Coordinates of N, CA, C and O in Angstrom, one line a residue:
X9 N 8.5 33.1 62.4 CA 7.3 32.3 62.7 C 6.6 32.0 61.4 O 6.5 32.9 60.6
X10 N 6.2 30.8 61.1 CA 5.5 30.3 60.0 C 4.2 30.7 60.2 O 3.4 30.5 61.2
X11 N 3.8 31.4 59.1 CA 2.2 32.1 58.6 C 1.4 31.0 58.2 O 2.0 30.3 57.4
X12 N 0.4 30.7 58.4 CA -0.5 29.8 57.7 C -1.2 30.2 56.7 O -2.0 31.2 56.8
X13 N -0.9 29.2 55.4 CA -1.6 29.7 54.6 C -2.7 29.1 54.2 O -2.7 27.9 53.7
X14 N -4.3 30.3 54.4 CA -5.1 29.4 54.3 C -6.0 29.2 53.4 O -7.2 29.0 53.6
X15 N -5.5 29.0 52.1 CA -5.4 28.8 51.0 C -5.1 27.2 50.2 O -5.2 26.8 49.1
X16 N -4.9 27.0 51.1 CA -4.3 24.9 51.2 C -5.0 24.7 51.0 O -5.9 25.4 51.5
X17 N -5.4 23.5 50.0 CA -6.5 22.6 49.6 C -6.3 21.1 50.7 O -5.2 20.8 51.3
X18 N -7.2 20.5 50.8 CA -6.6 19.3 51.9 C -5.9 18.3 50.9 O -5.2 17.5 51.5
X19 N -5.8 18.2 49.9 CA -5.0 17.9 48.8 C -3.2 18.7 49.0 O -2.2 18.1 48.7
X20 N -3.2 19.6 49.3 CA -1.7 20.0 49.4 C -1.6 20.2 50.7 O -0.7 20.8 51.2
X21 N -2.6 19.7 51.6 CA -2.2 19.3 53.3 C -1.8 18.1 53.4 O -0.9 17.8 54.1
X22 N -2.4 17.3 52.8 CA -2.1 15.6 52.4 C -0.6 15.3 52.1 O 0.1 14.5 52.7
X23 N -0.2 16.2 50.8 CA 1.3 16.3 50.2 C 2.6 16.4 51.6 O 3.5 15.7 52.0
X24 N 2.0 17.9 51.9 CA 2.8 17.9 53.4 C 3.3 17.3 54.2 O 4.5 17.3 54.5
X25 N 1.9 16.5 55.0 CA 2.0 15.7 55.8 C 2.6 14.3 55.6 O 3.0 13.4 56.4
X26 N 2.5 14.5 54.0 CA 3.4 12.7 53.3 C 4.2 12.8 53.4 O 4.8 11.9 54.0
X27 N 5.3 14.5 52.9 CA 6.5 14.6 53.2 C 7.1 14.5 54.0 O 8.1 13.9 54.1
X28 N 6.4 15.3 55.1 CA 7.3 14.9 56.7 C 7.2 13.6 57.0 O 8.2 13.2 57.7
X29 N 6.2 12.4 56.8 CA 6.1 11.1 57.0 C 7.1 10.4 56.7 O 7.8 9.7 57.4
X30 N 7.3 10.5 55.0 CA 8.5 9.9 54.2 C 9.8 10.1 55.0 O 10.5 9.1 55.4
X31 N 10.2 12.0 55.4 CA 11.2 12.1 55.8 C 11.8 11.3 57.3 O 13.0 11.2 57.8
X32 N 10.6 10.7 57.8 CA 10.8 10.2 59.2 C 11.3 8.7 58.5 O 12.5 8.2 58.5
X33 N 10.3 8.1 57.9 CA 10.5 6.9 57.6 C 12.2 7.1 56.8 O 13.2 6.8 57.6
X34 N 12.6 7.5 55.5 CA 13.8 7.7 55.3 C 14.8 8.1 55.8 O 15.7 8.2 55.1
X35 N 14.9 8.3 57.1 CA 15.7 8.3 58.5 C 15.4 7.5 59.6 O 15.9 7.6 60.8
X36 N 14.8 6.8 59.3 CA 14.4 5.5 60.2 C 14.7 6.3 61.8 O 15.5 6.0 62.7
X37 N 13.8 7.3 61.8 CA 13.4 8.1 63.0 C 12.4 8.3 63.2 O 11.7 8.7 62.3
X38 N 11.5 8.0 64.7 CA 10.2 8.0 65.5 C 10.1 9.7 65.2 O 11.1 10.4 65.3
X39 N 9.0 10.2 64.7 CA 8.6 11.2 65.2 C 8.4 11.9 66.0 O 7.4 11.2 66.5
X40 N 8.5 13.1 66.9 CA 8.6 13.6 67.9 C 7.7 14.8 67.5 O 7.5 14.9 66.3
X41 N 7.2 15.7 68.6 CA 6.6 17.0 68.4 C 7.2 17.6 68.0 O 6.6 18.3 67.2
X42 N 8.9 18.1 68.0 CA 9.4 18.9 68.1 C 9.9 18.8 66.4 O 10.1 19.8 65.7
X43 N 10.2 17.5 66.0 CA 10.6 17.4 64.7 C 9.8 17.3 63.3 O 10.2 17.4 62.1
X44 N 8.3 17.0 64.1 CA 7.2 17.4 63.2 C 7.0 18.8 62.8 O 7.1 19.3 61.7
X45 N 6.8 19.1 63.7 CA 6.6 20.9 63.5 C 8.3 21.7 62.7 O 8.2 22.5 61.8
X46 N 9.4 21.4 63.3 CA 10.3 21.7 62.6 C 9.9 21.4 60.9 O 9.6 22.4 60.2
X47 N 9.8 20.4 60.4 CA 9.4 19.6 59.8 C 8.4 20.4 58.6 O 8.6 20.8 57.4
X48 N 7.3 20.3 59.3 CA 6.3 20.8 59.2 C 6.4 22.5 58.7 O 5.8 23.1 57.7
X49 N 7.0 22.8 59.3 CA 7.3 24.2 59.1 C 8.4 24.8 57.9 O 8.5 25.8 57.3
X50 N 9.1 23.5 57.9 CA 10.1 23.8 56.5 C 9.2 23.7 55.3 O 9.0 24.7 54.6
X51 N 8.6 22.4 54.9 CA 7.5 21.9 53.9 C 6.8 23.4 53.7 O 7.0 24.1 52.7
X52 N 6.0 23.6 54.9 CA 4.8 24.8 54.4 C 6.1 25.8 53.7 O 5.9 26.0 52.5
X53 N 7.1 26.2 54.2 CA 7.8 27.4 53.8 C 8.5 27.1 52.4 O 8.5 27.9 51.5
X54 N 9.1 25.6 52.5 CA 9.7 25.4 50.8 C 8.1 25.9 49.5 O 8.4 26.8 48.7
X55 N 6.4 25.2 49.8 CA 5.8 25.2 49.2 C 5.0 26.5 48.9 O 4.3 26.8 47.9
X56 N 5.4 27.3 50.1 CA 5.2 29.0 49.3 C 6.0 29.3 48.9 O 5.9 30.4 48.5
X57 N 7.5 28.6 48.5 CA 8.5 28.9 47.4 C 8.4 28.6 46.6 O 9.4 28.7 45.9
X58 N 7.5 28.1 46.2 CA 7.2 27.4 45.0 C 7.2 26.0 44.4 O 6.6 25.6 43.3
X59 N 8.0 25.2 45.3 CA 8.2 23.3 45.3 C 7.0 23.2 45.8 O 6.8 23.6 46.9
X60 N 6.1 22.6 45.2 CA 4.6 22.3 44.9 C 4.2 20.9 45.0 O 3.3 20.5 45.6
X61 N 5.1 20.1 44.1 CA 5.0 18.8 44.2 C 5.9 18.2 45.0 O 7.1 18.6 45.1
X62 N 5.2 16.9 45.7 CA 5.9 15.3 46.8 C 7.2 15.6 46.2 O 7.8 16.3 47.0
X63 N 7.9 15.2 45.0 CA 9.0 14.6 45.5 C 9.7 16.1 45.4 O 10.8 16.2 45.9
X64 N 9.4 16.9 44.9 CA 10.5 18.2 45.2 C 9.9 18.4 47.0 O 10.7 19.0 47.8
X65 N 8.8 18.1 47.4 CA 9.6 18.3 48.8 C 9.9 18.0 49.7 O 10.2 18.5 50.7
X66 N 9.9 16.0 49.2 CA 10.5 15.2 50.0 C 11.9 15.5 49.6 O 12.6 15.5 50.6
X67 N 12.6 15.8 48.4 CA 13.6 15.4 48.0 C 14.4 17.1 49.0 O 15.5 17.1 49.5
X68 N 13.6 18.0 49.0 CA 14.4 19.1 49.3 C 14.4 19.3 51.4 O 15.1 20.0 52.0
X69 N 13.3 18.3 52.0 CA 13.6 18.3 53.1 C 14.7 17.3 53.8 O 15.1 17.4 54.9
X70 N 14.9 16.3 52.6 CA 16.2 15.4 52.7 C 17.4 16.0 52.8 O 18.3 15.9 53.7
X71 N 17.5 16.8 51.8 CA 18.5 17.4 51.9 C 18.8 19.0 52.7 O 19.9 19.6 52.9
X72 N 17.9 19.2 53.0 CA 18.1 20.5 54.2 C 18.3 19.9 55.5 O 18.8 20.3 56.5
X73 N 17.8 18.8 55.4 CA 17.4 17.6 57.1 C 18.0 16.6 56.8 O 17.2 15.7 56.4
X74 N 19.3 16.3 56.8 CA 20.2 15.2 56.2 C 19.9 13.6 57.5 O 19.8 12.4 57.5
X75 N 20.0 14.7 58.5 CA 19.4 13.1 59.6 C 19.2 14.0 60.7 O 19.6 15.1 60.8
X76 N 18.3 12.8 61.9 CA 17.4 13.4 63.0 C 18.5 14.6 63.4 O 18.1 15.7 63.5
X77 N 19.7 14.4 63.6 CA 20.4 15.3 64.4 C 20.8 16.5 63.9 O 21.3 17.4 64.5
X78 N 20.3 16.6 62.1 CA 20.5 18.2 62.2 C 19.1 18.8 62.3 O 18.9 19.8 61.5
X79 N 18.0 18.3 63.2 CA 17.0 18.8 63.3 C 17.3 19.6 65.1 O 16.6 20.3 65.8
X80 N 18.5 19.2 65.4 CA 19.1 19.8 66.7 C 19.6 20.9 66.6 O 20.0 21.2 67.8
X81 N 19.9 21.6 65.9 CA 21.0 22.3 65.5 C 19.9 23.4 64.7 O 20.3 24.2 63.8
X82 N 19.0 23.2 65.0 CA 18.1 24.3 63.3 C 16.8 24.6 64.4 O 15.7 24.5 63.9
X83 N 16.9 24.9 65.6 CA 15.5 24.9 66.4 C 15.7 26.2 66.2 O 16.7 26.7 65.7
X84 N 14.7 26.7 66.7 CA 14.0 28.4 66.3 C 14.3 28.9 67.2 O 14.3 28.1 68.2
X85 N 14.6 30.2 67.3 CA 14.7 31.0 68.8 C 13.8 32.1 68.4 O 13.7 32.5 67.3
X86 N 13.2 32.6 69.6 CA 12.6 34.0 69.4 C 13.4 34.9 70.2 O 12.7 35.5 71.0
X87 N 14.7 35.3 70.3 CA 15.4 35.6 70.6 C 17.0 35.7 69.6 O 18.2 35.9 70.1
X88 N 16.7 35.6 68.3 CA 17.5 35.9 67.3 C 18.0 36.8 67.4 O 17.5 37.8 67.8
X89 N 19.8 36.6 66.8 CA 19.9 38.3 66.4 C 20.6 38.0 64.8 O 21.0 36.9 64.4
X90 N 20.7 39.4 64.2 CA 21.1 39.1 62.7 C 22.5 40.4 63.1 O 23.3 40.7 62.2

């Protein structure tokens, strides 16, 4: 589950929300709820890893999220096992 960190300036909520924008437009894919928040949830998680700036996390959700369909394949379960 993604922690919110509430510590965001609306300045690196802005960044965020560009990235997932970009990533839709550079996949010439409609956004959906399900692919935002996927989305959405990678961005917050790369940026407590430390990729701080737009294009490291446009460039790094491109390449974790190569196109809409491996956003099918990466949905969350709460029912994991390791």
């Amino acid at each position: 589950m993604m922690e919110f960190n509430l510590s965001l300036q609306i300045e690196d909520v802005n960044m965020l929300s560009d990235a997932v924008q970009i990533w839709h437009r550079h996949n010439h894919a409609t956004p959906t709820e399900r692919s935002t928040q996927m989305l959405c949830s990678a961005a917050v998680d790369l940026f407590n890893q430390g990729h701080q700036t737009r294009e490291e996390l446009i460039t790094l959700l491109i390449m974790k999220f190569d196109s809409p369909d491996s956003l099918k394949g990466n949905a969350q379960s709460s029912a994991s096992h390791h």
